[in-house]
PDB file of C-alpha atoms in Angstrom:
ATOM      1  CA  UNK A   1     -63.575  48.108  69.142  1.00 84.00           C
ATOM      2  CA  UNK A   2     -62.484  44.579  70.626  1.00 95.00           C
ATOM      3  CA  UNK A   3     -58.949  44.800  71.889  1.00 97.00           C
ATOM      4  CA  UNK A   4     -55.804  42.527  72.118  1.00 98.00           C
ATOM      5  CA  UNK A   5     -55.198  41.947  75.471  1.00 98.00           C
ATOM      6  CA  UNK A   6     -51.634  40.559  77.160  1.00 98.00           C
ATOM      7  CA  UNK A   7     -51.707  39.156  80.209  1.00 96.00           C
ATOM      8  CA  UNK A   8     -48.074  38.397  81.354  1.00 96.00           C
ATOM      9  CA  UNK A   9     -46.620  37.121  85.016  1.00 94.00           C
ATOM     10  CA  UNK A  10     -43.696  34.783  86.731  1.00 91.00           C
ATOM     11  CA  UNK A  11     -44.625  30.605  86.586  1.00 86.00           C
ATOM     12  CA  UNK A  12     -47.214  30.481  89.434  1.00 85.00           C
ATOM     13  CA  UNK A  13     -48.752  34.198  89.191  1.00 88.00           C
ATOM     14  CA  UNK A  14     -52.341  32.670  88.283  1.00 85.00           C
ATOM     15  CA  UNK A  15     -52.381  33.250  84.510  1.00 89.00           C
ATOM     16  CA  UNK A  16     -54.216  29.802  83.661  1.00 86.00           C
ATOM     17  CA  UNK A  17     -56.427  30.411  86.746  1.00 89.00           C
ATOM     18  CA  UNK A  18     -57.353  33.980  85.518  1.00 90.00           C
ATOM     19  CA  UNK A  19     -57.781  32.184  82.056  1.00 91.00           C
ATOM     20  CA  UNK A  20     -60.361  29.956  83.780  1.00 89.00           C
ATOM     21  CA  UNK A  21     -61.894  32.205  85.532  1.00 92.00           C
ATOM     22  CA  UNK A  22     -62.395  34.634  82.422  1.00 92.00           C
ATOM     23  CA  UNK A  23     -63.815  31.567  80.270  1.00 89.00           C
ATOM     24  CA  UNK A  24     -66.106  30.832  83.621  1.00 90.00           C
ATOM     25  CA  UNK A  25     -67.371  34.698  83.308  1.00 94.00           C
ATOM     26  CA  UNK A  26     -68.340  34.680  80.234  1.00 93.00           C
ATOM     27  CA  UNK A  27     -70.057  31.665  79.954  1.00 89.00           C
ATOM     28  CA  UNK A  28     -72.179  32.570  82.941  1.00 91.00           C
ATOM     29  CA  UNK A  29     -73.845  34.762  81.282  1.00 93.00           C
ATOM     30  CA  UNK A  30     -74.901  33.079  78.259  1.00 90.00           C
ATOM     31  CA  UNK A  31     -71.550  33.775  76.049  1.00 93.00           C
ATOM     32  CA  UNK A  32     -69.071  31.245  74.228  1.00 92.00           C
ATOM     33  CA  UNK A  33     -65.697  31.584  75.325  1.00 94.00           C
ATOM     34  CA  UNK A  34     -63.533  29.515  73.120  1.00 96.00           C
ATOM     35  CA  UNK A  35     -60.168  28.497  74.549  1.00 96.00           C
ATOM     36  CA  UNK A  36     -57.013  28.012  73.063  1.00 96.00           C
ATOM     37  CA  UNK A  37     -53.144  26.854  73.300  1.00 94.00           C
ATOM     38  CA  UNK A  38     -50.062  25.607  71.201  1.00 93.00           C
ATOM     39  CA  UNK A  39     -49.867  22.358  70.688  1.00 92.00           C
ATOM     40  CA  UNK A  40     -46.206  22.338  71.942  1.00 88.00           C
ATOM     41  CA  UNK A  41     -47.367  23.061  75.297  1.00 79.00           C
ATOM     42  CA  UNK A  42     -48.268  19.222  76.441  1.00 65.00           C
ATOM     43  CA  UNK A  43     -48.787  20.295  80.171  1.00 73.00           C
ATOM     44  CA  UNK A  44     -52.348  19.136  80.157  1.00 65.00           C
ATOM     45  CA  UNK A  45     -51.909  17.382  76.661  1.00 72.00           C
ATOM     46  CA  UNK A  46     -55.404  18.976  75.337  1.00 79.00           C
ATOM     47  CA  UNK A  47     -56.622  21.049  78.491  1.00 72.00           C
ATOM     48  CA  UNK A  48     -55.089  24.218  80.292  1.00 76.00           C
ATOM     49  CA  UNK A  49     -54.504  22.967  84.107  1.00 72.00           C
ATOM     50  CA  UNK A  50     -54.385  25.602  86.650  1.00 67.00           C
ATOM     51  CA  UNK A  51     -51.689  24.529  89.966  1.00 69.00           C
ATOM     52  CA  UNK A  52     -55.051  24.994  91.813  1.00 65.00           C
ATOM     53  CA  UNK A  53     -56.249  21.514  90.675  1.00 66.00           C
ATOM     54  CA  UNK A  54     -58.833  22.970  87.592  1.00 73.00           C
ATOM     55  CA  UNK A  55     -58.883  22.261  84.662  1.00 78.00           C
ATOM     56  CA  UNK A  56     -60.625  22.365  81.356  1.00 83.00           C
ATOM     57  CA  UNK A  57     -60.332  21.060  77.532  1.00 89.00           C
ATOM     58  CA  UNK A  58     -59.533  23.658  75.491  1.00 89.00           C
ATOM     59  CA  UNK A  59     -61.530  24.173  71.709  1.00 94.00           C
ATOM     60  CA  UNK A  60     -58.312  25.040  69.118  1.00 95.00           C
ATOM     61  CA  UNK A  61     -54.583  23.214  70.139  1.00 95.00           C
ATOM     62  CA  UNK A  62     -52.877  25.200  67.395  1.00 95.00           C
ATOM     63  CA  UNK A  63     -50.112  24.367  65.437  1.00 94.00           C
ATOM     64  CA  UNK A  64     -47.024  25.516  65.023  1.00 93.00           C
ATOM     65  CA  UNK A  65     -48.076  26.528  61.767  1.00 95.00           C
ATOM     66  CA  UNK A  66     -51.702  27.241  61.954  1.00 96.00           C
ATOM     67  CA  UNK A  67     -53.454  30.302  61.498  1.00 97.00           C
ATOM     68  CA  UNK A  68     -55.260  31.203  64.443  1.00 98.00           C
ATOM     69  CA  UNK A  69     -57.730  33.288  62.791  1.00 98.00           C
ATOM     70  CA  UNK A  70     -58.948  30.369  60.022  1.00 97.00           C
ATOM     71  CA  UNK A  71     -58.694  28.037  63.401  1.00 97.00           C
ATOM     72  CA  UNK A  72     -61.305  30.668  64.752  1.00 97.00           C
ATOM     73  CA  UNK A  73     -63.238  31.083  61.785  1.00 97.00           C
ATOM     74  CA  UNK A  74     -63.541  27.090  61.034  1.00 96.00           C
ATOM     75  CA  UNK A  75     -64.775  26.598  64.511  1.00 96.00           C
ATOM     76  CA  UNK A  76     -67.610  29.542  64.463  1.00 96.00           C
ATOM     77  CA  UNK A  77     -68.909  27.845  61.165  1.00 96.00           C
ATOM     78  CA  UNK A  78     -69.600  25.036  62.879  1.00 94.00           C
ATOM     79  CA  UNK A  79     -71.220  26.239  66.408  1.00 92.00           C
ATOM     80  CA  UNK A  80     -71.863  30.018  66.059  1.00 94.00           C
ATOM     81  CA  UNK A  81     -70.916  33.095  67.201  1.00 94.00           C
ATOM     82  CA  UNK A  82     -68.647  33.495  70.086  1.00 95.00           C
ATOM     83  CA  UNK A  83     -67.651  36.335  72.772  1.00 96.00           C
ATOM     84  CA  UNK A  84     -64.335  36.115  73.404  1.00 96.00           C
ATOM     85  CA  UNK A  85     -61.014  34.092  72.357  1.00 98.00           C
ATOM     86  CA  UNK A  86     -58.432  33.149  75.622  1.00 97.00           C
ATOM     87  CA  UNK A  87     -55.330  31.857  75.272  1.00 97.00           C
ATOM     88  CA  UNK A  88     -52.733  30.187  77.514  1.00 93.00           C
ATOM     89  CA  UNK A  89     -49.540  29.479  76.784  1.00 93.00           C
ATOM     90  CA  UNK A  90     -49.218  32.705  74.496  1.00 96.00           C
ATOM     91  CA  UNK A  91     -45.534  32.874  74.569  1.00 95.00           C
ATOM     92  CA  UNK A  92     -45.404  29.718  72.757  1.00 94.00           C
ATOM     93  CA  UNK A  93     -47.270  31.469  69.948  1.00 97.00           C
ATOM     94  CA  UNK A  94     -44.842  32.873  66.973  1.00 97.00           C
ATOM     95  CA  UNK A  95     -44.762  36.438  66.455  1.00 98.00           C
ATOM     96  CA  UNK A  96     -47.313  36.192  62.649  1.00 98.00           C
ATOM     97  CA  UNK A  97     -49.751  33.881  64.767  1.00 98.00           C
ATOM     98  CA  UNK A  98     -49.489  37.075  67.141  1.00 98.00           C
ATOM     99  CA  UNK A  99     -50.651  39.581  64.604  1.00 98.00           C
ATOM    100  CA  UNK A 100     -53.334  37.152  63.350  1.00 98.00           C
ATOM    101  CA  UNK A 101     -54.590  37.670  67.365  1.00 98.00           C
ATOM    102  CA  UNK A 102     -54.468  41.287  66.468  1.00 98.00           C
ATOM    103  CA  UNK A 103     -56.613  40.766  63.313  1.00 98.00           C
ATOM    104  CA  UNK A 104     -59.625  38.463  65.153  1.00 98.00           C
ATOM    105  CA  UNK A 105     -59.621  41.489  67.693  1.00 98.00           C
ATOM    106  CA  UNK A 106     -59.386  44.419  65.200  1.00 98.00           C
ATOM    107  CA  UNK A 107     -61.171  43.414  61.984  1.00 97.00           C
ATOM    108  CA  UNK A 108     -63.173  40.434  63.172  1.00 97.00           C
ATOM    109  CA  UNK A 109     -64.164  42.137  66.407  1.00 97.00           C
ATOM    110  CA  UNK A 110     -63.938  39.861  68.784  1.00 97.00           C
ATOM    111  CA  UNK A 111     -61.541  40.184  72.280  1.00 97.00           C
ATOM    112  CA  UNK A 112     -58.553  38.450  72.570  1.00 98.00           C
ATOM    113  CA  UNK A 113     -57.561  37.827  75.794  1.00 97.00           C
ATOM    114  CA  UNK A 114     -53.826  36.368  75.913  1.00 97.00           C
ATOM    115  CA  UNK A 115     -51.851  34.930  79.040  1.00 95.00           C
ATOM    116  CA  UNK A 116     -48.265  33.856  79.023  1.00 95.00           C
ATOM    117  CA  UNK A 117     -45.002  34.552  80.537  1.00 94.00           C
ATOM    118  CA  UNK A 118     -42.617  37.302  78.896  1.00 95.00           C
ATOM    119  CA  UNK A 119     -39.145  35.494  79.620  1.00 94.00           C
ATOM    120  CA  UNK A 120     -37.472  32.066  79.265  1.00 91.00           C
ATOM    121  CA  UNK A 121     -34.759  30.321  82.466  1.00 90.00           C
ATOM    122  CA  UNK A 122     -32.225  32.786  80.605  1.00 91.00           C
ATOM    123  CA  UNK A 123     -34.340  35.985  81.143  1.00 93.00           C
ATOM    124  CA  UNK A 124     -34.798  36.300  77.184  1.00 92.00           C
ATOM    125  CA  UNK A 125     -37.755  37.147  75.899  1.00 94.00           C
ATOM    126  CA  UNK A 126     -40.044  34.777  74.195  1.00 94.00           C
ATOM    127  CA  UNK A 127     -40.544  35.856  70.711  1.00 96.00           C
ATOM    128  CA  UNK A 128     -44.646  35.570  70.619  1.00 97.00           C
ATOM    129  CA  UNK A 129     -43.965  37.141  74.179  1.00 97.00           C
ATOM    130  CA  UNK A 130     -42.546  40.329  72.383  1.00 97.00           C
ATOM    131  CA  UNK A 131     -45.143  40.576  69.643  1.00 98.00           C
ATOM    132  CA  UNK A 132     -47.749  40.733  72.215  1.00 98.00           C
ATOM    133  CA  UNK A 133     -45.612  43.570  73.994  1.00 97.00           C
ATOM    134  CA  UNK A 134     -45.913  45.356  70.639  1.00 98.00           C
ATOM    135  CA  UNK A 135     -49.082  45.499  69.535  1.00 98.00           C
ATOM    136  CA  UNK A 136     -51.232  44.467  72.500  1.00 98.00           C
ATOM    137  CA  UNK A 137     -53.703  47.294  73.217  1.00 98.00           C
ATOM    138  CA  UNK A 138     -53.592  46.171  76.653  1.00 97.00           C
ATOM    139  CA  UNK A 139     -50.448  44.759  79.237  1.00 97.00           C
ATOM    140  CA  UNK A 140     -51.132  43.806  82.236  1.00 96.00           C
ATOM    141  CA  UNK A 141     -48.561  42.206  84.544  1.00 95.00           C
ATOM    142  CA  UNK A 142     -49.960  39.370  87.748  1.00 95.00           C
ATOM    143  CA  UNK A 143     -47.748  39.403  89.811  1.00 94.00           C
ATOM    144  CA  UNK A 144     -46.589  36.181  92.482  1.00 94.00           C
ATOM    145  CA  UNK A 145     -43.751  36.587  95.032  1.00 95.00           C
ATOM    146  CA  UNK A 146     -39.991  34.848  95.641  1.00 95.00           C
ATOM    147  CA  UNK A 147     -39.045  32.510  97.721  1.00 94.00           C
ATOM    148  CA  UNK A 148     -37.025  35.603  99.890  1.00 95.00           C
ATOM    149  CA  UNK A 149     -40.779  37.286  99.959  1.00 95.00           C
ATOM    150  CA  UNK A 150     -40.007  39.673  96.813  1.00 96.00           C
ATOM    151  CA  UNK A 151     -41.673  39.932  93.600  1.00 96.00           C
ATOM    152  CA  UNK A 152     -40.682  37.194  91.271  1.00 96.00           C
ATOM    153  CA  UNK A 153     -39.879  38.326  87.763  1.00 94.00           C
ATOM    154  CA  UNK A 154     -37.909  35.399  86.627  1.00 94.00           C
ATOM    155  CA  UNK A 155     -38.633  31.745  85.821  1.00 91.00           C
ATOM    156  CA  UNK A 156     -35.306  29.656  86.527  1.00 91.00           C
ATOM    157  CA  UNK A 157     -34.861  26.276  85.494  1.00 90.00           C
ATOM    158  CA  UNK A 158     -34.263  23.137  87.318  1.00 88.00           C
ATOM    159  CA  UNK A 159     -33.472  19.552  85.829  1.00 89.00           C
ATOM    160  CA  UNK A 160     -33.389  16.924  88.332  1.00 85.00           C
ATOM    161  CA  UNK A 161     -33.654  19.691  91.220  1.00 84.00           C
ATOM    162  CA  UNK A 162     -30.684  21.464  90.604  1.00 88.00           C
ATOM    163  CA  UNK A 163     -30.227  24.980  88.722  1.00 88.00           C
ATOM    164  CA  UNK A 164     -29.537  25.012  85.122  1.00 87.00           C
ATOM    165  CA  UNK A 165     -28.902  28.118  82.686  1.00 83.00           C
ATOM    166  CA  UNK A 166     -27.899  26.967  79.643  1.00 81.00           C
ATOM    167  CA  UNK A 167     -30.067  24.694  77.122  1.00 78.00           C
ATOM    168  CA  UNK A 168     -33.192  24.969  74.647  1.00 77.00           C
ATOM    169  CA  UNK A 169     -35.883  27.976  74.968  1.00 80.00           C
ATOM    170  CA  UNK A 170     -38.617  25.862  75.094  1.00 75.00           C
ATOM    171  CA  UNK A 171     -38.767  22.570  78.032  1.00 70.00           C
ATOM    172  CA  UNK A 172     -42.120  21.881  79.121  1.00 62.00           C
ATOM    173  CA  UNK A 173     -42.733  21.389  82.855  1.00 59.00           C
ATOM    174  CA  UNK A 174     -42.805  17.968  84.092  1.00 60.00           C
ATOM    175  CA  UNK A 175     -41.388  15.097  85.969  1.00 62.00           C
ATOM    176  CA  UNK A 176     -37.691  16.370  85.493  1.00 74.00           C
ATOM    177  CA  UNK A 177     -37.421  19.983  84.274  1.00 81.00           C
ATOM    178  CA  UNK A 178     -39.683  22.128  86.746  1.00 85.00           C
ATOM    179  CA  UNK A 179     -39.119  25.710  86.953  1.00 88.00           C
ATOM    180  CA  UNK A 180     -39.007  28.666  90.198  1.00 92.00           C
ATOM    181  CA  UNK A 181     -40.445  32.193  90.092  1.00 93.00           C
ATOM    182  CA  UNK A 182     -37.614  34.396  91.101  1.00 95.00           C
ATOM    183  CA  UNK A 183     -37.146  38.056  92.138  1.00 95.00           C
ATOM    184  CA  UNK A 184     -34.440  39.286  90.213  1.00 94.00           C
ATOM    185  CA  UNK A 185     -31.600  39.187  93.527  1.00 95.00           C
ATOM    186  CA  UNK A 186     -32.246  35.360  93.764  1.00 95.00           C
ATOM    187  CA  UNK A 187     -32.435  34.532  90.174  1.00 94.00           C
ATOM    188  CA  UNK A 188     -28.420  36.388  90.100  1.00 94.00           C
ATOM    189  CA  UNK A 189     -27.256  34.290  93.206  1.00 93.00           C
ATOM    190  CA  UNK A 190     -28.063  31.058  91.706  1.00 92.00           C
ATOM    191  CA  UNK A 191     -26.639  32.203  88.311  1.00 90.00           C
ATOM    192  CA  UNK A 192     -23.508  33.156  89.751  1.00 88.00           C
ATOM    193  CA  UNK A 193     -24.476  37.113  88.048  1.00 88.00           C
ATOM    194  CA  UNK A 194     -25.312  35.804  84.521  1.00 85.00           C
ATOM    195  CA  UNK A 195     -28.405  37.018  82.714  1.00 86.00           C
ATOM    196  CA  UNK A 196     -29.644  36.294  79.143  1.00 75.00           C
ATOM    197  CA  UNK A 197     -27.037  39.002  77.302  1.00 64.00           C
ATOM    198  CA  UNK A 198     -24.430  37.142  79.350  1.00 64.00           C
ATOM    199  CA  UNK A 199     -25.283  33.682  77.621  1.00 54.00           C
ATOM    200  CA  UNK A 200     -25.355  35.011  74.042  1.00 48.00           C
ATOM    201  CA  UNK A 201     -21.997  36.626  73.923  1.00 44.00           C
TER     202      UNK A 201
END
């Protein structure tokens, strides 16, 4: 049986890489790996960039209201059969376009392998992010490091350089909102001890 697979880390733990690497894999040896991200991430307007420097155009940007599975289905009408659906940005995804990933792995049977991060600058998580930690048959976490050398589990927020922690879920990474991977010591010194339950109340 083809699986759902969730592949979750800190900004700069190699999830688009891996992505790229997977799609690389698979077409190697003869198989169509179709790629695919939310249209609302415009970080690489139609491609998924790696920090390394590669890049490549994806086959579905999905909207906010698309199905992936008919988005799947149109596309293997038109060029055939394929081995594998990879998607970046997963977190973006909502939580019913998550259980239509379930249903190309379970009924359709092909793999679904999905990369994302599982928490926003306020350390809540994403809600396509918690689908995935639902039902995905398989979680795996890549891991990068802190600043002070220690795991990073947190993606803070900076506008214009400086620390924010208050604002929408969803700013894409660009000229003036760019984002650090922080362990979760660092991430509470530059919050002054706040974390995501801390916001909401």
């Amino acid at each position: 049986m083809a699986k759902l697979y969730f592949r979750y880390g800190a900004m700069n733990s190699g999830k688009s890489t891996a992505l790229l690497q997977t799609a690389f894999n698979y077409e190697e040896r003869g198989q169509d790996a179709v790629l695919l991200k939310p249209r609302i991430d415009t970080k690489g307007a139609d491609s998924v960039s790696s920090r390394l420097g590669m890049d490549r155009r994806v086959d579905i940007l999905l909207d906010a209201d698309e199905s992936p599975r008919e988005a799947l289905a149109s596309l293997i009408a038109e060029r055939g059969p394929v081995a594998c659906l990879l998607v970046d940005e997963a977190q973006f995804l909502s939580p019913w376009q998550i259980d239509e990933l379930f249903r190309i792995a379970v009924l359709d049977g092909i793999p679904v392998l999905s990369y994302g991060i599982r928490t926003d600058f306020q350390t809540v998580a994403f809600p396509g992010a918690r689908r995935l930690l639902e039902i995905a048959h398989s979680v795996e976490e890549l891991k990068t490091i802190c600043r002070c050398g220690r795991k990073a589990v947190f993606n803070a927020r900076l506008v214009d350089g400086k620390f924010i922690f208050a604002g929408d879920q969803v700013a894409i990474d660009g000229d003036v909102v760019t984002y650090e991977s922080l362990c979760g010591q660092c991430y509470l010194e530059e919050s002054g001890g706040r974390l995501g339950s801390d916001v909401a109340r």
